[in-house]
Tab-separated table of C-alpha atoms and ligand atoms in Angstrom:
chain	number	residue	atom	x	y	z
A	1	UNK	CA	67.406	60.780	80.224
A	2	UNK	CA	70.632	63.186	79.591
A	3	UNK	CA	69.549	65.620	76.683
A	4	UNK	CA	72.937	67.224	74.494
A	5	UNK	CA	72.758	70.733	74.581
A	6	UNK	CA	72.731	72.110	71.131
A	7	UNK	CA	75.216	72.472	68.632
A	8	UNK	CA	77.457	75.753	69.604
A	9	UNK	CA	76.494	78.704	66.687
A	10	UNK	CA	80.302	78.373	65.810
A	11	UNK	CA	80.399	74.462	64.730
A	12	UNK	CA	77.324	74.897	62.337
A	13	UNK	CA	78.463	74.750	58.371
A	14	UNK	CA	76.175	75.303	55.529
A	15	UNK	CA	78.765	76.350	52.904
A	16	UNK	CA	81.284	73.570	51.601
A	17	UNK	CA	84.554	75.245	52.839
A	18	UNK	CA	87.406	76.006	50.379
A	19	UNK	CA	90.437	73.857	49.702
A	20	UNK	CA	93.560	75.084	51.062
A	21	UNK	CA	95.490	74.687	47.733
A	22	UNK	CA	93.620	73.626	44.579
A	23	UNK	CA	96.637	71.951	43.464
A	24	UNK	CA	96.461	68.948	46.614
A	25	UNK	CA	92.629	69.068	46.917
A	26	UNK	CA	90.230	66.083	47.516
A	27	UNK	CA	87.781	67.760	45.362
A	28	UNK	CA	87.321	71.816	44.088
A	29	UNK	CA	84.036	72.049	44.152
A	30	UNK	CA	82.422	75.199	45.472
A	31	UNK	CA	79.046	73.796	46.912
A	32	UNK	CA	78.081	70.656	48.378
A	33	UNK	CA	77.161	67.969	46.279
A	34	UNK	CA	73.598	68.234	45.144
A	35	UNK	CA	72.028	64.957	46.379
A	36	UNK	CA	73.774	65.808	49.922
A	37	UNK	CA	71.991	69.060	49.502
A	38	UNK	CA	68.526	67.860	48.768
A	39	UNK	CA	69.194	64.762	50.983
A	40	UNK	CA	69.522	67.230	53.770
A	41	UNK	CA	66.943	69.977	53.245
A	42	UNK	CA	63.958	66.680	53.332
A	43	UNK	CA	66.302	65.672	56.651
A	44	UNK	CA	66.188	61.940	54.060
A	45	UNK	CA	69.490	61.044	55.842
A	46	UNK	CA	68.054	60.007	59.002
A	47	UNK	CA	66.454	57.509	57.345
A	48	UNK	CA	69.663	54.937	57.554
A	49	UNK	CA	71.229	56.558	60.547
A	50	UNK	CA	70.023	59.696	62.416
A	51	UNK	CA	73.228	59.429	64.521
A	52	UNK	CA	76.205	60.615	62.538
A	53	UNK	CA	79.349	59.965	63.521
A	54	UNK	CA	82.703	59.740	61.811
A	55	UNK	CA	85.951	57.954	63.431
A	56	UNK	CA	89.106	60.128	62.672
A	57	UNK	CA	92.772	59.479	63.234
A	58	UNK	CA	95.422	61.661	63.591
A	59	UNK	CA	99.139	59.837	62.837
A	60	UNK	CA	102.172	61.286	62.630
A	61	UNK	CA	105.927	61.084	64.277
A	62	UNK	CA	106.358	62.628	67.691
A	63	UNK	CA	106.211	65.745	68.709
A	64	UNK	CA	105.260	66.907	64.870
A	65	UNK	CA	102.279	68.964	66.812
A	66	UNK	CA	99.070	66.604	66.721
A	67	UNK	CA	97.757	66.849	70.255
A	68	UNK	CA	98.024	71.050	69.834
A	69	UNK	CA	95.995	70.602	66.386
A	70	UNK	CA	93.345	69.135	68.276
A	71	UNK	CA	93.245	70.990	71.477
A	72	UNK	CA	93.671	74.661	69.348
A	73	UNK	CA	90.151	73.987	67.619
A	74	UNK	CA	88.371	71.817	70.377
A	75	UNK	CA	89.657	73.616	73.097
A	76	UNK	CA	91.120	76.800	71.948
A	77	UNK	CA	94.237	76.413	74.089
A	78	UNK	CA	98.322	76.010	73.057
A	79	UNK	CA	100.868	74.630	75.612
A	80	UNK	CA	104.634	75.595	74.550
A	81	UNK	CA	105.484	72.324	76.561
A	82	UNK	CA	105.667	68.956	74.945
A	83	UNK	CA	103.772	66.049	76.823
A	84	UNK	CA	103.721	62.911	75.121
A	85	UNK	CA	100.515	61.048	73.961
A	86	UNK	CA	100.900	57.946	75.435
A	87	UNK	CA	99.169	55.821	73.279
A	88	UNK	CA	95.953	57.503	72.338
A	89	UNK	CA	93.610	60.311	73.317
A	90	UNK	CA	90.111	60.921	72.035
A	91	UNK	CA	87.841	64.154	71.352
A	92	UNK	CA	84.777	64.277	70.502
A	93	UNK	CA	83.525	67.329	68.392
A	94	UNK	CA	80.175	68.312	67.539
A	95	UNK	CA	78.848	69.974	64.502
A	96	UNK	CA	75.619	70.752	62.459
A	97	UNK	CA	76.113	70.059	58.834
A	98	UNK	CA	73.476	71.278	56.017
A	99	UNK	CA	71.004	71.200	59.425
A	100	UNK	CA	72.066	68.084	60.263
A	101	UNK	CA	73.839	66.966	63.421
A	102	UNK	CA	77.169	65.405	62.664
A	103	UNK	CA	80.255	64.315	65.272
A	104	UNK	CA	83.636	63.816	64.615
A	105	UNK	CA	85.169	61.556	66.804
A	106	UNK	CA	89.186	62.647	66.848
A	107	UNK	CA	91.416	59.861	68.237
A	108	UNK	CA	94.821	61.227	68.707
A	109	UNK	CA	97.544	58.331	68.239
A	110	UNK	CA	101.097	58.550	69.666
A	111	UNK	CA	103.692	59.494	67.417
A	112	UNK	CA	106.686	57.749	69.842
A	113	UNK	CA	107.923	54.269	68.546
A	114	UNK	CA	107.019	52.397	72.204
A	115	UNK	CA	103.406	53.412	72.154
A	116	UNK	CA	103.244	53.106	68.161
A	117	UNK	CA	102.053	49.076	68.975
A	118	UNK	CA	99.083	50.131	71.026
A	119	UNK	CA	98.358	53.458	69.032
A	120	UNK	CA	97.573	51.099	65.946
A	121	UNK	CA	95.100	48.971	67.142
A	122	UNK	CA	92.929	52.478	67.226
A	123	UNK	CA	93.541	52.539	63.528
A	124	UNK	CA	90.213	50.016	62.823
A	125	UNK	CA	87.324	51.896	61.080
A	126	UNK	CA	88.654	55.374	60.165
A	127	UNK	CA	86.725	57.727	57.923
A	128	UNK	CA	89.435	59.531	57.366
A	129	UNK	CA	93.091	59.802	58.503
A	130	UNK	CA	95.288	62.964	59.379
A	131	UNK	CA	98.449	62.495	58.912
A	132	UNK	CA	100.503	65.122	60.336
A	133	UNK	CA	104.119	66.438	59.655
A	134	UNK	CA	106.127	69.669	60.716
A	135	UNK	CA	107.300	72.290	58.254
A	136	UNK	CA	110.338	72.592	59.897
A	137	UNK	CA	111.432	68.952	59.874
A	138	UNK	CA	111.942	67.644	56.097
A	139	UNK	CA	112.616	64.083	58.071
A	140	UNK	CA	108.533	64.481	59.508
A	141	UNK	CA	107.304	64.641	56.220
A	142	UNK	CA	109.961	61.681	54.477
A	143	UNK	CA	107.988	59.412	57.303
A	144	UNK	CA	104.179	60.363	56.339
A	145	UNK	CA	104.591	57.338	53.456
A	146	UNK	CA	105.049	55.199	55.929
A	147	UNK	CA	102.667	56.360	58.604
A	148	UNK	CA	99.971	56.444	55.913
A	149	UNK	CA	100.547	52.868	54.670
A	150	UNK	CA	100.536	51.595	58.524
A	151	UNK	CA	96.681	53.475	58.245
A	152	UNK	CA	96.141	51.651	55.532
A	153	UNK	CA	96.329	48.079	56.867
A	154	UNK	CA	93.880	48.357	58.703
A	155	UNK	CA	91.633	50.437	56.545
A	156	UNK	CA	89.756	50.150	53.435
A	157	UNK	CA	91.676	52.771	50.987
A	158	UNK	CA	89.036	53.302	48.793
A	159	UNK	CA	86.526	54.965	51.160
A	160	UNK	CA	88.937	57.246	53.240
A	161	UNK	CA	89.589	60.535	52.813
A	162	UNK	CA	93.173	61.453	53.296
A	163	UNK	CA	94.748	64.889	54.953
A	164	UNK	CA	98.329	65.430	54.429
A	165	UNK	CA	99.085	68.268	57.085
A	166	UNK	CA	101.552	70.291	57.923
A	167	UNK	CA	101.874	72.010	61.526
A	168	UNK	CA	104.390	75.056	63.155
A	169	UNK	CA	103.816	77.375	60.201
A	170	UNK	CA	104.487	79.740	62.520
A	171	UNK	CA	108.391	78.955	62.737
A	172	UNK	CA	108.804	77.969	58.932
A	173	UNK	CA	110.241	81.175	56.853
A	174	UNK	CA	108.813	82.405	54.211
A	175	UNK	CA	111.593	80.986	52.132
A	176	UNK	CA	111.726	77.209	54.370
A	177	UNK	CA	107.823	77.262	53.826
A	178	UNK	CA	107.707	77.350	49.886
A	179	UNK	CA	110.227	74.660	49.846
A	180	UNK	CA	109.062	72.206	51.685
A	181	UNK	CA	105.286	73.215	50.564
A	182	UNK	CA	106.484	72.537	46.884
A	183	UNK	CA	107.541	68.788	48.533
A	184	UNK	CA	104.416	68.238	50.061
A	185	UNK	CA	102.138	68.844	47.455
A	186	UNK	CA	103.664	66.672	45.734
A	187	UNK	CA	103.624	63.907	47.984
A	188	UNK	CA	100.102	64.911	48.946
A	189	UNK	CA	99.465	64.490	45.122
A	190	UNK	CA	100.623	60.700	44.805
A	191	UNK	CA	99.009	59.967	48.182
A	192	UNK	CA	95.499	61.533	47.370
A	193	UNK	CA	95.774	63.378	49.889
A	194	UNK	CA	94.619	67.245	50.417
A	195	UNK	CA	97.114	69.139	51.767
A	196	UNK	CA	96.787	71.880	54.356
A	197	UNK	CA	99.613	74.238	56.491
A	198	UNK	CA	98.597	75.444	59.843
A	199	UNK	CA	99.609	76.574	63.246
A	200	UNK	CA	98.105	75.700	66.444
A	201	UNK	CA	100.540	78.659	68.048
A	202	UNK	CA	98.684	81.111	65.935
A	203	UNK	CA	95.292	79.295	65.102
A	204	UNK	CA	95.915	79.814	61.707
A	205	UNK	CA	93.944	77.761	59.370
A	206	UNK	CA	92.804	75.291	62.080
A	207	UNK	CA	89.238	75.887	62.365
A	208	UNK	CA	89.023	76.234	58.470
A	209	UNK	CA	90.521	72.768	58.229
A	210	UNK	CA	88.577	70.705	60.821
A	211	UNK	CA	85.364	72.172	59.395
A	212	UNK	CA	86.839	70.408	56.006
A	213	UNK	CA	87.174	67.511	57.614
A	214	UNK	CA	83.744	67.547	59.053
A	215	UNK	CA	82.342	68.986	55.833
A	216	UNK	CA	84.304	66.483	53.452
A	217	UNK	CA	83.652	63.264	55.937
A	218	UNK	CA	80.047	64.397	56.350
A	219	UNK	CA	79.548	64.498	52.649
A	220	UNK	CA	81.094	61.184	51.824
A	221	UNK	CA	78.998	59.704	54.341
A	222	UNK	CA	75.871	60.892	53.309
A	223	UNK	CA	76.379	59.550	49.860
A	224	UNK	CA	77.229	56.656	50.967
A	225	UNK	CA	74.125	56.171	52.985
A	226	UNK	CA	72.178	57.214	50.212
A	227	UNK	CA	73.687	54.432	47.643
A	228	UNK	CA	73.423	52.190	50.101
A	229	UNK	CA	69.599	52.596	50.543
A	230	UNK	CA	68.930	53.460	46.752
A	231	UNK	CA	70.367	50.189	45.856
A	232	UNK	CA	67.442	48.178	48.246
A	233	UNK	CA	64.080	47.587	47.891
A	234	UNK	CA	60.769	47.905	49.575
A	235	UNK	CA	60.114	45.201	52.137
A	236	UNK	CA	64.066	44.060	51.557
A	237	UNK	CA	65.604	42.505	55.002
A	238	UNK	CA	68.858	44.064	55.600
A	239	UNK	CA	71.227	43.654	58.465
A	240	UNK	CA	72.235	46.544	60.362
A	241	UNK	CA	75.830	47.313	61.749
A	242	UNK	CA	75.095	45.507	64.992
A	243	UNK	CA	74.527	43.122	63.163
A	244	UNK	CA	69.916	42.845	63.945
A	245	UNK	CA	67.921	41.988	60.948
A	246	UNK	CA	65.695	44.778	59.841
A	247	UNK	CA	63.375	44.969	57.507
A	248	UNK	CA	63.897	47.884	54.850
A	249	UNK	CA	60.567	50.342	54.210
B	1	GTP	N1	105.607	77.092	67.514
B	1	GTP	C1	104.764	76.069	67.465
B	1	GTP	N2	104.967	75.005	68.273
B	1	GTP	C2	104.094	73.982	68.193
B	1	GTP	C3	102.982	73.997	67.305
B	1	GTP	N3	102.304	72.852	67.460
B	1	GTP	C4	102.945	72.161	68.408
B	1	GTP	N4	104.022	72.828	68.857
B	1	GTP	C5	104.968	72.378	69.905
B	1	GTP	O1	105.532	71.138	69.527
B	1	GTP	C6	105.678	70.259	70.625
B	1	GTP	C7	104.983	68.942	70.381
B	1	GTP	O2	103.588	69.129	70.245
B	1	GTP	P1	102.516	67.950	70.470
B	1	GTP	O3	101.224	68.447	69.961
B	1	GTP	O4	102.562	67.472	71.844
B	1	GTP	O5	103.122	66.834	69.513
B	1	GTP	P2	102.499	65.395	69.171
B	1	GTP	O6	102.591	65.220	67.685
B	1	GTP	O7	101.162	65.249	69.775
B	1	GTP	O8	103.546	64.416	69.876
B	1	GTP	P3	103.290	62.865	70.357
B	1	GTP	O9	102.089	62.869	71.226
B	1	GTP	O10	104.525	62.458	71.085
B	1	GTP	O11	103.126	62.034	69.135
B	1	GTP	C8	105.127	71.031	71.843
B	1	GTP	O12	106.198	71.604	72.569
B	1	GTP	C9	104.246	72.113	71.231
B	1	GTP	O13	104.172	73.264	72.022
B	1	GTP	C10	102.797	75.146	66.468
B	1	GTP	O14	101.882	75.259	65.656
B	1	GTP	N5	103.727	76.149	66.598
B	2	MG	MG1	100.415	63.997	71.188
């Protein structure tokens, strides 16, 4: 029987982290809700799944910087050279969330046109999608609209939780940043989207925005679980998601 190692001490969250800019933010809140927070302390989430996982994508065109987001916080490594994603890569990253264990699963799409085909039939079942632009390429962030709608076909809008982010902050100046910032705020308004700026070069602002992720996917799942088993009753015969009848207790 293979036994995980425990969570490492820096992927453990017990504070809801802040919002990048309150003006694109999924919510402002400074704390996590409160029935996540007493659903956690009585551990009452393992009662619907003790596993937690969440399925994210990362979209975005190529070469916009989505592979060195995800290897800057999972691995803690930058390559200057450009390697194409050919059609997807995966990572999965482990956290502990209000005490309880909680994965994000990152799927990495390819952002070039020939691979686009296979990349999307990763798309299925996302908790939330990343969609990814370069503040130094007005042109990256025209195509998020259309990125984010190809999400969307095969996702149910209501229940995902949107990230509108932009990469290379390192190269922007000052004076390139606030313009295209003022753009994508904007955009990341009429999307529902929060917005965030980073740099895998420098690290800035990546490890602050995949513990939102976690924190924000973590949350929404919780609450769903927890409507989902308020809403049955004692003795009621539910079927799980592989489909076995079970009977609820
Ligand atoms: N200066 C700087 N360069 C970056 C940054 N992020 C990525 N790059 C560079 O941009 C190029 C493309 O990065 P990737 O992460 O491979 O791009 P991608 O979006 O995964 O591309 P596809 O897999 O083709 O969709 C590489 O040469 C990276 O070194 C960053 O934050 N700063
Ligand atoms: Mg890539």
């Amino acid at each position: 029987m293979s036994v995980l190692p425990p969570v490492r001490k820096d992927r453990i969250i017990s504070q809801l982290p802040k919002c990048f800019n309150k003006g694109a933010a999924l919510n402002t809140e400074d704390e996590f809700h409160g029935k996540v927070k007493t659903a956690c302390l009585q551990q009452r989430t393992g009662t619907v799944g003790r596993f937690k996982i969440s399925k994210v994508i990362v979209v975005g065109d190529l070469a916009v910087g989505k592979t060195c987001l995800i290897n800057r916080f999972c691995k803690d490594v930058f390559d200057k050279n450009y390697k194409a994603t050919i059609g997807v890569d995966f990572e999965m990253e482990r956290f502990e969330v209000l005490g309880v264990p909680f994965s994000l699963q990152l799927w990495d799409t390819a952002g070039q046109e020939r691979f686009k085909c296979i990349a999307s039939t990763y798309y299925r079942g996302a908790q939330a999608v990343i969609i990814v632009f370069d503040l130094t390429d007005v042109a990256s962030l025209e195509h998020t609209r259309q990125w984010l709608e190809d999400a969307m076909k095969e996702n149910d809008p209501t229940s995902v939780l949107l990230f509108l982010v932009g990469t290379k902050k390192d190269l922007s100046s000052p004076a390139q940043y606030t313009l295209i910032e003022q753009d994508a705020i904007k955009l990341a308004d009429q999307m529902k989207a929060e917005y965030w700026a980073v740099s895998a070069l420098s690290g800035e602002n990546v490890r602050e925005f995949f513990f939102r992720v976690a924190s924000l996917t973590f949350e929404a799942n919780v609450l769903a679980e927890l409507e989902k088993s308020g809403s049955r009753r004692i003795g009621e015969v539910v079927r799980n998601s592989l489909n076995h009848l079970i009977l609820w207790f």
